[in-house]
XYZ file of C-alpha atoms in Angstrom:
592
model
C 69.670 -130.241 76.745
C 67.204 -128.058 78.659
C 68.413 -126.806 82.035
C 66.838 -128.389 85.135
C 63.840 -126.564 86.613
C 64.582 -123.960 89.271
C 62.669 -123.369 92.491
C 60.693 -120.588 90.805
C 59.105 -123.172 88.524
C 57.600 -124.919 91.535
C 56.381 -121.932 93.525
C 52.623 -121.667 93.949
C 50.682 -118.655 92.825
C 47.208 -119.924 93.676
C 47.084 -121.009 97.309
C 49.180 -121.706 100.368
C 52.953 -122.017 100.644
C 54.909 -124.774 98.879
C 58.282 -126.291 99.715
C 59.713 -124.286 96.837
C 58.708 -121.114 98.702
C 60.740 -122.232 101.726
C 63.770 -123.984 100.261
C 66.983 -122.158 99.335
C 68.648 -122.493 95.967
C 71.252 -125.296 96.276
C 74.984 -124.682 96.346
C 76.678 -127.759 94.883
C 80.378 -128.494 95.328
C 82.518 -131.281 93.918
C 83.265 -134.275 96.175
C 86.953 -133.691 95.518
C 86.950 -130.049 96.614
C 89.149 -129.581 99.707
C 87.463 -128.801 102.974
C 89.403 -125.528 103.258
C 87.679 -124.265 100.090
C 84.259 -125.139 101.509
C 85.273 -123.500 104.800
C 86.079 -120.252 102.995
C 82.814 -120.453 101.067
C 80.737 -120.809 104.244
C 82.513 -117.916 105.935
C 82.622 -115.472 103.012
C 80.116 -116.263 100.261
C 77.325 -118.670 101.121
C 74.331 -117.921 103.363
C 72.728 -121.346 103.021
C 72.472 -123.656 106.020
C 73.898 -126.588 104.039
C 75.675 -127.205 100.746
C 75.206 -130.235 98.529
C 78.037 -132.424 97.326
C 77.789 -133.808 93.799
C 77.513 -137.648 93.539
C 80.732 -139.616 93.808
C 79.621 -141.837 90.945
C 77.098 -141.382 88.135
C 73.550 -141.934 89.313
C 74.532 -141.836 92.964
C 72.983 -139.646 95.683
C 74.022 -136.131 96.526
C 75.804 -135.603 99.788
C 75.107 -132.794 102.249
C 77.396 -130.703 104.425
C 75.638 -128.793 107.197
C 77.147 -125.401 108.002
C 77.080 -125.712 111.802
C 78.502 -129.237 111.959
C 81.145 -128.496 109.316
C 82.446 -125.352 111.030
C 82.593 -127.231 114.316
C 84.698 -129.922 112.626
C 86.981 -127.361 111.039
C 87.547 -125.652 114.392
C 88.256 -128.892 116.209
C 88.327 -129.552 119.949
C 91.694 -127.863 120.471
C 91.669 -125.511 117.486
C 93.585 -127.813 115.147
C 90.613 -128.845 112.957
C 91.652 -126.853 109.909
C 95.147 -128.315 110.072
C 93.687 -131.816 110.154
C 90.876 -131.395 107.583
C 91.829 -128.467 105.370
C 93.416 -130.492 102.519
C 91.087 -133.493 102.752
C 88.216 -133.829 100.207
C 84.835 -132.605 101.370
C 83.321 -135.984 100.444
C 84.861 -137.387 103.632
C 82.800 -135.107 105.924
C 79.582 -135.127 103.858
C 76.460 -136.975 104.882
C 75.416 -139.298 102.084
C 72.084 -140.421 103.528
C 70.512 -136.975 103.996
C 66.680 -137.049 104.119
C 64.983 -136.248 100.834
C 61.525 -134.884 100.040
C 59.853 -134.213 96.671
C 59.238 -130.577 95.825
C 55.534 -131.360 95.242
C 55.032 -132.540 98.845
C 52.883 -130.550 101.252
C 54.302 -128.971 104.365
C 52.663 -131.671 106.461
C 54.216 -134.436 104.344
C 57.631 -132.792 104.635
C 57.257 -132.569 108.416
C 56.346 -136.266 108.574
C 59.472 -137.110 106.557
C 61.546 -135.025 108.945
C 60.091 -136.894 111.928
C 60.957 -140.233 110.315
C 64.628 -139.271 110.007
C 67.358 -139.690 112.563
C 67.758 -136.054 113.483
C 66.601 -132.461 113.101
C 68.589 -131.807 109.939
C 68.275 -130.092 106.576
C 66.532 -131.997 103.790
C 67.243 -132.276 100.091
C 64.267 -131.074 98.025
C 64.218 -132.885 94.686
C 62.208 -132.673 91.500
C 60.365 -135.473 89.641
C 63.633 -136.629 88.057
C 65.277 -137.028 91.433
C 67.641 -134.127 90.911
C 67.912 -131.649 93.820
C 66.218 -128.287 93.369
C 66.801 -126.869 96.855
C 67.724 -127.334 100.500
C 65.086 -127.081 103.230
C 65.936 -125.866 106.713
C 63.734 -127.670 109.310
C 63.272 -124.510 111.392
C 61.855 -122.699 108.379
C 59.646 -125.718 107.634
C 58.172 -125.922 111.140
C 57.508 -122.172 111.320
C 55.692 -122.299 107.981
C 53.729 -125.379 109.044
C 52.622 -123.668 112.263
C 51.503 -120.618 110.279
C 49.624 -122.816 107.803
C 47.829 -124.722 110.557
C 46.886 -121.456 112.261
C 45.572 -120.132 108.942
C 43.541 -123.283 108.315
C 42.057 -123.044 111.792
C 40.837 -119.504 111.127
C 40.026 -119.711 107.405
C 37.573 -121.627 105.302
C 39.413 -124.532 103.690
C 37.517 -124.415 100.389
C 37.561 -120.689 99.627
C 40.508 -119.404 101.643
C 38.599 -116.492 103.190
C 38.246 -116.237 106.994
C 35.862 -118.638 108.699
C 32.678 -117.589 110.488
C 34.347 -117.463 113.911
C 37.233 -115.370 112.604
C 34.830 -113.051 110.743
C 32.663 -112.539 113.822
C 35.758 -111.621 115.845
C 36.661 -109.040 113.202
C 33.101 -107.696 113.184
C 33.203 -107.321 116.964
C 36.413 -105.324 116.673
C 34.747 -102.976 114.173
C 31.722 -102.615 116.467
C 34.055 -101.737 119.329
C 35.563 -98.959 117.248
C 32.073 -97.723 116.326
C 31.108 -97.620 120.014
C 34.141 -95.414 120.602
C 32.802 -92.945 118.053
C 35.092 -93.838 115.161
C 32.214 -94.215 112.691
C 29.501 -96.704 111.741
C 29.732 -100.389 110.869
C 28.028 -101.599 107.705
C 27.541 -105.354 107.397
C 26.744 -106.913 104.015
C 25.246 -110.421 104.214
C 25.575 -112.152 100.825
C 23.710 -115.305 99.785
C 24.035 -116.954 96.363
C 20.744 -117.365 94.506
C 21.445 -120.636 92.660
C 24.243 -122.687 94.245
C 21.897 -125.665 94.688
C 20.954 -125.492 91.020
C 24.630 -125.470 90.029
C 25.369 -128.439 92.299
C 22.390 -130.410 91.001
C 23.006 -129.741 87.311
C 26.814 -129.616 87.061
C 28.022 -131.417 90.173
C 29.585 -130.294 93.425
C 32.952 -129.641 91.784
C 31.320 -126.828 89.793
C 29.595 -125.598 92.946
C 32.930 -125.530 94.771
C 34.472 -123.601 91.884
C 31.614 -121.080 92.119
C 32.189 -120.635 95.858
C 35.924 -120.165 95.287
C 35.193 -117.580 92.583
C 32.751 -115.684 94.795
C 35.233 -115.591 97.674
C 37.939 -114.236 95.391
C 35.710 -111.517 93.976
C 34.511 -110.447 97.415
C 38.083 -110.289 98.667
C 39.042 -108.196 95.631
C 36.161 -105.782 96.356
C 37.267 -105.308 99.971
C 39.163 -102.217 101.111
C 42.026 -102.186 103.632
C 40.469 -102.674 107.058
C 37.408 -104.562 105.744
C 36.570 -107.988 107.152
C 35.501 -110.690 104.690
C 34.368 -114.204 105.609
C 32.371 -117.255 104.652
C 29.604 -117.827 107.169
C 28.737 -121.277 105.873
C 27.177 -122.932 102.825
C 26.620 -120.261 100.184
C 26.614 -117.364 102.654
C 29.401 -114.777 102.770
C 29.759 -111.466 104.571
C 31.761 -108.264 104.370
C 31.993 -105.677 107.154
C 33.348 -102.156 106.825
C 33.811 -99.195 109.165
C 32.375 -96.021 107.635
C 33.825 -92.627 108.500
C 32.103 -90.540 111.193
C 29.095 -88.509 110.015
C 26.753 -86.026 111.598
C 23.634 -87.805 110.294
C 22.580 -91.352 109.543
C 21.540 -90.669 105.935
C 25.099 -90.613 104.478
C 25.810 -93.900 106.248
C 22.722 -95.461 104.715
C 23.694 -94.167 101.291
C 27.216 -95.572 101.695
C 25.788 -98.907 102.795
C 23.506 -99.065 99.761
C 26.434 -98.186 97.528
C 28.492 -101.019 99.014
C 25.622 -103.457 98.609
C 25.156 -102.558 94.965
C 28.904 -102.874 94.304
C 28.903 -106.376 95.790
C 25.748 -107.392 93.925
C 27.171 -106.172 90.610
C 30.561 -107.770 91.331
C 28.992 -111.187 91.811
C 26.613 -110.738 88.874
C 29.577 -110.186 86.536
C 30.830 -113.141 84.521
C 33.933 -115.021 85.679
C 35.750 -116.445 82.616
C 37.172 -119.212 84.797
C 33.670 -120.626 85.371
C 31.399 -122.426 82.891
C 28.530 -120.215 81.789
C 25.994 -122.409 83.618
C 27.974 -122.250 86.877
C 27.428 -118.541 87.510
C 25.061 -117.223 90.158
C 23.746 -113.847 91.137
C 23.355 -112.981 94.799
C 20.949 -111.471 97.316
C 22.553 -108.866 99.595
C 21.206 -107.841 102.987
C 22.656 -104.779 104.726
C 22.659 -103.514 108.291
C 24.259 -100.351 109.678
C 25.123 -99.677 113.315
C 26.742 -96.826 115.214
C 26.846 -95.369 118.691
C 27.289 -96.871 122.153
C 24.733 -99.669 121.632
C 25.957 -101.102 118.321
C 26.204 -104.875 118.615
C 27.627 -107.496 116.268
C 24.894 -110.064 116.969
C 22.173 -107.538 116.189
C 23.877 -106.525 112.953
C 24.116 -110.173 111.910
C 20.428 -110.752 112.638
C 19.295 -107.603 110.825
C 21.497 -108.198 107.778
C 20.373 -111.832 107.605
C 16.725 -110.772 107.703
C 17.315 -108.116 105.054
C 19.022 -110.713 102.859
C 16.035 -113.022 103.312
C 13.761 -110.215 102.138
C 15.926 -109.648 99.060
C 15.860 -113.350 98.216
C 12.132 -113.619 98.782
C 11.611 -110.688 96.409
C 13.261 -112.633 93.588
C 16.989 -112.468 94.298
C 19.707 -110.367 92.664
C 18.614 -107.534 94.946
C 19.955 -105.338 97.728
C 17.990 -104.615 100.894
C 18.919 -102.426 103.818
C 17.554 -103.382 107.220
C 15.171 -100.695 108.353
C 14.586 -99.372 104.844
C 12.503 -102.138 103.219
C 14.513 -101.884 99.979
C 14.598 -103.868 96.791
C 17.213 -103.639 94.046
C 19.112 -100.360 94.006
C 19.876 -99.165 90.512
C 22.351 -96.563 89.380
C 19.901 -94.647 87.160
C 19.587 -90.979 88.105
C 15.883 -90.024 88.271
C 14.576 -87.167 86.215
C 13.545 -83.939 87.845
C 9.919 -83.398 88.663
C 7.366 -82.091 91.185
C 7.640 -83.076 94.811
C 4.369 -84.871 95.722
C 4.364 -83.697 99.329
C 5.377 -80.127 98.562
C 1.945 -78.920 99.653
C 2.838 -80.050 103.170
C 6.101 -78.130 103.117
C 8.343 -81.214 103.264
C 10.122 -81.040 99.913
C 13.217 -83.218 99.839
C 14.213 -82.815 96.207
C 12.509 -83.892 93.016
C 14.990 -86.731 92.455
C 13.508 -88.547 95.457
C 9.839 -88.095 94.567
C 9.702 -88.059 90.787
C 7.070 -90.181 89.030
C 5.382 -91.766 92.053
C 1.905 -93.297 91.954
C -0.246 -95.291 94.352
C -1.976 -98.395 93.022
C -4.395 -100.625 94.890
C -4.886 -104.382 95.159
C -8.267 -105.685 96.342
C -8.561 -107.929 99.403
C -11.562 -110.235 99.024
C -13.547 -112.610 101.198
C -12.749 -116.273 100.556
C -16.418 -117.145 101.024
C -17.791 -115.160 98.063
C -14.915 -113.237 96.456
C -16.353 -109.826 97.366
C -13.649 -107.190 97.931
C -14.236 -104.919 100.926
C -10.609 -103.900 101.554
C -7.643 -102.753 99.442
C -3.907 -102.424 99.971
C -2.135 -99.260 98.834
C 1.052 -100.102 96.898
C 3.723 -97.617 95.850
C 4.647 -97.626 92.166
C 7.023 -95.544 90.050
C 6.734 -94.502 86.426
C 9.818 -93.637 84.357
C 10.127 -90.987 81.665
C 9.094 -93.502 78.997
C 5.880 -94.316 80.818
C 6.967 -97.777 82.005
C 5.629 -98.757 85.417
C 8.073 -100.026 88.036
C 7.948 -101.327 91.560
C 8.636 -99.542 94.859
C 12.309 -100.517 95.213
C 13.923 -97.463 93.649
C 11.789 -94.748 95.276
C 12.131 -96.483 98.631
C 15.895 -96.564 98.168
C 15.995 -92.878 97.271
C 13.817 -91.919 100.238
C 15.875 -94.037 102.632
C 19.085 -92.576 101.257
C 17.709 -89.097 101.922
C 16.545 -90.079 105.410
C 12.873 -89.546 104.436
C 11.348 -93.030 104.637
C 8.515 -91.902 106.920
C 7.794 -88.897 104.684
C 7.269 -91.258 101.753
C 5.015 -93.554 103.814
C 2.928 -90.558 104.906
C 2.615 -89.377 101.317
C 1.237 -92.808 100.347
C -1.108 -92.637 103.355
C -2.412 -89.201 102.339
C -2.974 -90.322 98.727
C -4.813 -93.438 99.947
C -7.040 -91.358 102.250
C -7.969 -88.965 99.436
C -8.684 -91.862 97.054
C -10.810 -93.585 99.716
C -12.880 -90.421 100.106
C -13.358 -90.256 96.330
C -14.505 -93.893 96.133
C -17.007 -93.382 98.926
C -18.462 -90.404 97.146
C -18.707 -92.227 93.810
C -19.509 -95.778 94.917
C -21.342 -95.453 98.215
C -21.654 -98.862 99.879
C -19.488 -100.512 97.221
C -16.452 -98.483 98.277
C -13.762 -100.250 100.327
C -14.309 -100.207 104.044
C -10.588 -100.286 104.827
C -7.399 -99.308 103.029
C -4.148 -100.965 104.146
C -0.991 -98.823 104.061
C 2.544 -100.088 104.654
C 4.951 -98.637 107.196
C 8.566 -99.234 106.170
C 10.939 -100.431 108.915
C 12.888 -97.166 108.876
C 9.683 -95.238 109.630
C 9.389 -97.088 112.945
C 12.550 -95.358 114.158
C 11.236 -91.861 113.457
C 10.188 -89.689 116.410
C 6.606 -88.499 116.459
C 5.382 -91.425 114.337
C 1.918 -91.588 115.911
C 1.413 -87.807 115.892
C 2.338 -87.510 112.220
C 0.069 -90.392 111.141
C -2.882 -88.966 113.078
C -2.201 -85.510 111.616
C -2.499 -86.895 108.057
C -5.792 -88.608 108.968
C -7.125 -85.374 110.436
C -6.028 -83.254 107.473
C -7.715 -85.621 104.998
C -10.846 -86.090 107.115
C -10.343 -89.861 107.349
C -11.720 -91.873 110.266
C -8.872 -93.727 112.057
C -10.653 -97.072 111.684
C -10.700 -96.761 107.883
C -6.925 -97.190 107.625
C -4.946 -100.254 108.702
C -1.180 -99.812 108.988
C 0.917 -102.840 107.980
C 4.235 -103.628 109.708
C 6.811 -105.266 107.482
C 8.396 -108.563 108.520
C 11.723 -106.925 107.582
C 11.487 -104.729 110.673
C 13.935 -105.843 113.337
C 12.999 -106.824 116.873
C 14.712 -103.696 118.140
C 12.719 -101.459 115.788
C 9.446 -103.095 116.810
C 10.279 -102.691 120.487
C 11.140 -99.023 120.033
C 7.940 -98.435 118.037
C 5.567 -100.102 120.520
C 4.613 -96.877 122.341
C 3.718 -95.234 119.022
C 1.801 -98.320 117.849
C -0.176 -98.453 121.097
C -0.974 -94.763 120.775
C -2.261 -95.321 117.243
C -4.424 -98.271 118.325
C -5.781 -96.231 121.209
C -6.784 -93.583 118.655
C -8.650 -96.251 116.635
C -6.031 -97.077 113.960
C -5.738 -100.875 113.513
C -2.311 -102.473 113.003
C -1.470 -105.532 110.862
C 1.623 -107.741 110.842
C 2.679 -108.542 107.252
C 4.254 -111.681 105.724
C 3.678 -113.931 108.724
C 4.972 -117.494 108.449
C 7.877 -116.844 106.085
C 10.127 -116.903 109.162
C 8.683 -118.894 112.054
C 10.359 -116.610 114.578
C 7.952 -113.854 113.538
C 5.036 -115.842 114.989
C 6.166 -114.732 118.425
C 5.451 -111.127 117.459
C 1.721 -111.868 117.301
C 1.636 -112.216 121.064
C 4.049 -109.360 121.733
C 2.851 -106.600 119.433
C -0.343 -104.532 119.561
C -1.810 -105.872 116.289
C -5.339 -106.391 115.008
C -4.655 -108.443 111.865
C -2.062 -110.776 110.363
C -1.206 -111.517 106.731
C 0.082 -114.975 105.772
C 3.244 -114.862 103.669
C 2.751 -115.457 99.924
C 5.465 -118.133 99.818
C 3.605 -120.166 102.422
C 0.355 -119.847 100.462
C 2.101 -120.769 97.200
C 3.257 -124.133 98.591
C 0.471 -125.002 101.014
C -1.046 -127.536 98.586
C 2.114 -129.597 98.133
C 4.113 -128.950 101.301
C 2.651 -130.266 104.584
C 4.790 -127.828 106.571
C 3.349 -124.796 104.767
C -0.158 -126.205 105.140
C 0.494 -126.574 108.859
C 1.782 -122.988 109.055
C -1.449 -121.707 107.475
C -3.449 -123.660 110.037
C -1.213 -122.496 112.892
C -1.398 -118.809 111.908
C -5.161 -118.994 111.522
C -5.616 -120.744 114.878
C -3.300 -118.278 116.658
C -5.083 -115.301 115.112
C -8.543 -116.662 115.858
C -7.662 -117.289 119.506
C -6.614 -113.645 119.811
C -9.512 -112.221 117.791
C -7.366 -111.047 114.883
C -8.315 -110.763 111.212
C -6.385 -113.070 108.834
C -5.468 -112.349 105.206
C -3.720 -114.865 102.910
C -1.397 -113.147 100.411
C -0.269 -114.334 96.990
C -3.397 -116.337 96.135
C -3.188 -117.307 92.454
C -5.355 -120.403 91.892
C -8.875 -121.582 92.602
C -7.412 -124.613 94.386
C -5.666 -122.326 96.854
C -8.938 -120.484 97.453
C -10.695 -123.778 98.247
C -7.911 -124.797 100.631
C -8.010 -121.454 102.418
C -11.793 -121.598 102.670
C -11.554 -125.090 104.137
C -8.915 -123.891 106.618
C -11.205 -121.083 107.739
C -9.038 -118.212 106.479
C -11.565 -115.423 105.831
C -9.690 -112.996 103.542
C -7.400 -113.358 100.538
C -5.243 -111.178 98.306
C -3.427 -112.020 95.091
C -3.599 -112.234 91.310
C -6.516 -114.684 91.503
C -8.565 -111.867 93.018
C -7.072 -108.978 91.028
C -3.774 -107.360 90.186
C -2.829 -103.949 91.609
C -4.476 -101.137 89.640
C -4.749 -97.314 89.580
C -7.544 -95.633 91.589
C -9.890 -95.188 88.601
C -9.467 -98.801 87.533
C -10.241 -99.945 91.069
C -13.460 -97.938 91.041
C -14.495 -99.691 87.815
C -13.531 -103.078 89.298
C -15.631 -102.511 92.414
C -18.583 -101.335 90.300
C -18.498 -104.608 88.357
């Protein structure tokens, strides 16, 4: 016959503590054993708080002898207990109605059973067959229950990682250390790209399994001292204190490395999940150091960066203040530094293969393009054209985000001069150039922009600088003096992607801007979503009241053009007008 299961067979390896983790292996004596033998056992061999007594008849209950009560009996009131009880069978001092609890019970259920008894005594822990597998000390039970309740209060019940409140407390501690000069805090804000799809197609049980898997993988990716938590829904976060540095660039590079590790970790397949239950993730990053680092600001910036990554298609990493897309591990080939003629070489790996393409901005009334937007593109060694994410990441990692923006500005100014020479009145009147969020933090921003315009012979009014929605409130506040100086010099300013986050509408009244661009996601859904249609109307009305130009981005259908025309939006940009194209192709487009 197989031996009865031991406590080890019932111990949990997946979550929480079980009764089998708390109970002691039972010591069982015969009911006919003399009390003096049990007395010797308690004093010399056994460490358990109680021993069990085998049933007096087949199928009967086990008795229990508690150490403290038994030794008191053996001592006796006047010291004669051993003389009176030593030769008597232990069955006579055993308790035969000891409380019992199944080994599968939770700690709460065991505590309820203890409260229903007639005293604060040990309990017999039994298996499914009713046979005892251990003895549970009530003090051990209550201590474990208190620890479990404290854990549940501070941890997410579904995933087991710390809750939002607990995570924020940990983040504040890290920020306190950063304020004391111990390094920089990097916060990674992680949002799953397709939890809703998993819930809708496979059910919430599969969605819960996905969340549990994500929490486990994030916890496994954490280092000692990291803080991991679930912020709610499908949002998780990880915070880490980076070692002190003499410059911000290594911190940014470390943050990007962490973000890419987390993105790749969650993109990997989990064999415990069905294939259709997997999800990639969008990761937003924020880095803070120095006496003003603040946990609330880091949370806002990382959340906004995550939103930008998700809006760009998901499965991407963005760093607040760097306007990043997906960061890849490919090492760029060596090549010529585009801004070497200005004496600002930062290494060919940052600048290799860069091009500037242009997308027309047309009037909704007649489709005539009188403006263009300059867009950074990269070309690999095989000639394939890529987006701006990788070069922006390299420039940000090298601390040269503004240098890259100024290179794009200089290229756009030279191309604008060439179009005016070749096309005359058909040339664009204005070229829009993006300023990445990190560039707003650079000293001398206005002076360096105006220097590029002067060196290329470009009138300030011919260039409109676009501010990304990914820029934080703090960055925009710090950049206001430079922006006002640029406007005073005749350089117009535009606020990009307005409407994607309603909070950004406030910036229209706070910032020195001359134009606003309606977010492409709002335009994409304005025909079937009354809220987005209302946002288009609201942005247009707000801009008109303040005398600002309005451009609708992401226009792809004739129906959208009609709706924008009816709403009074004067300018549009998107694939319905034209796709981005090289300078020569734009000249041919404008000639047609």
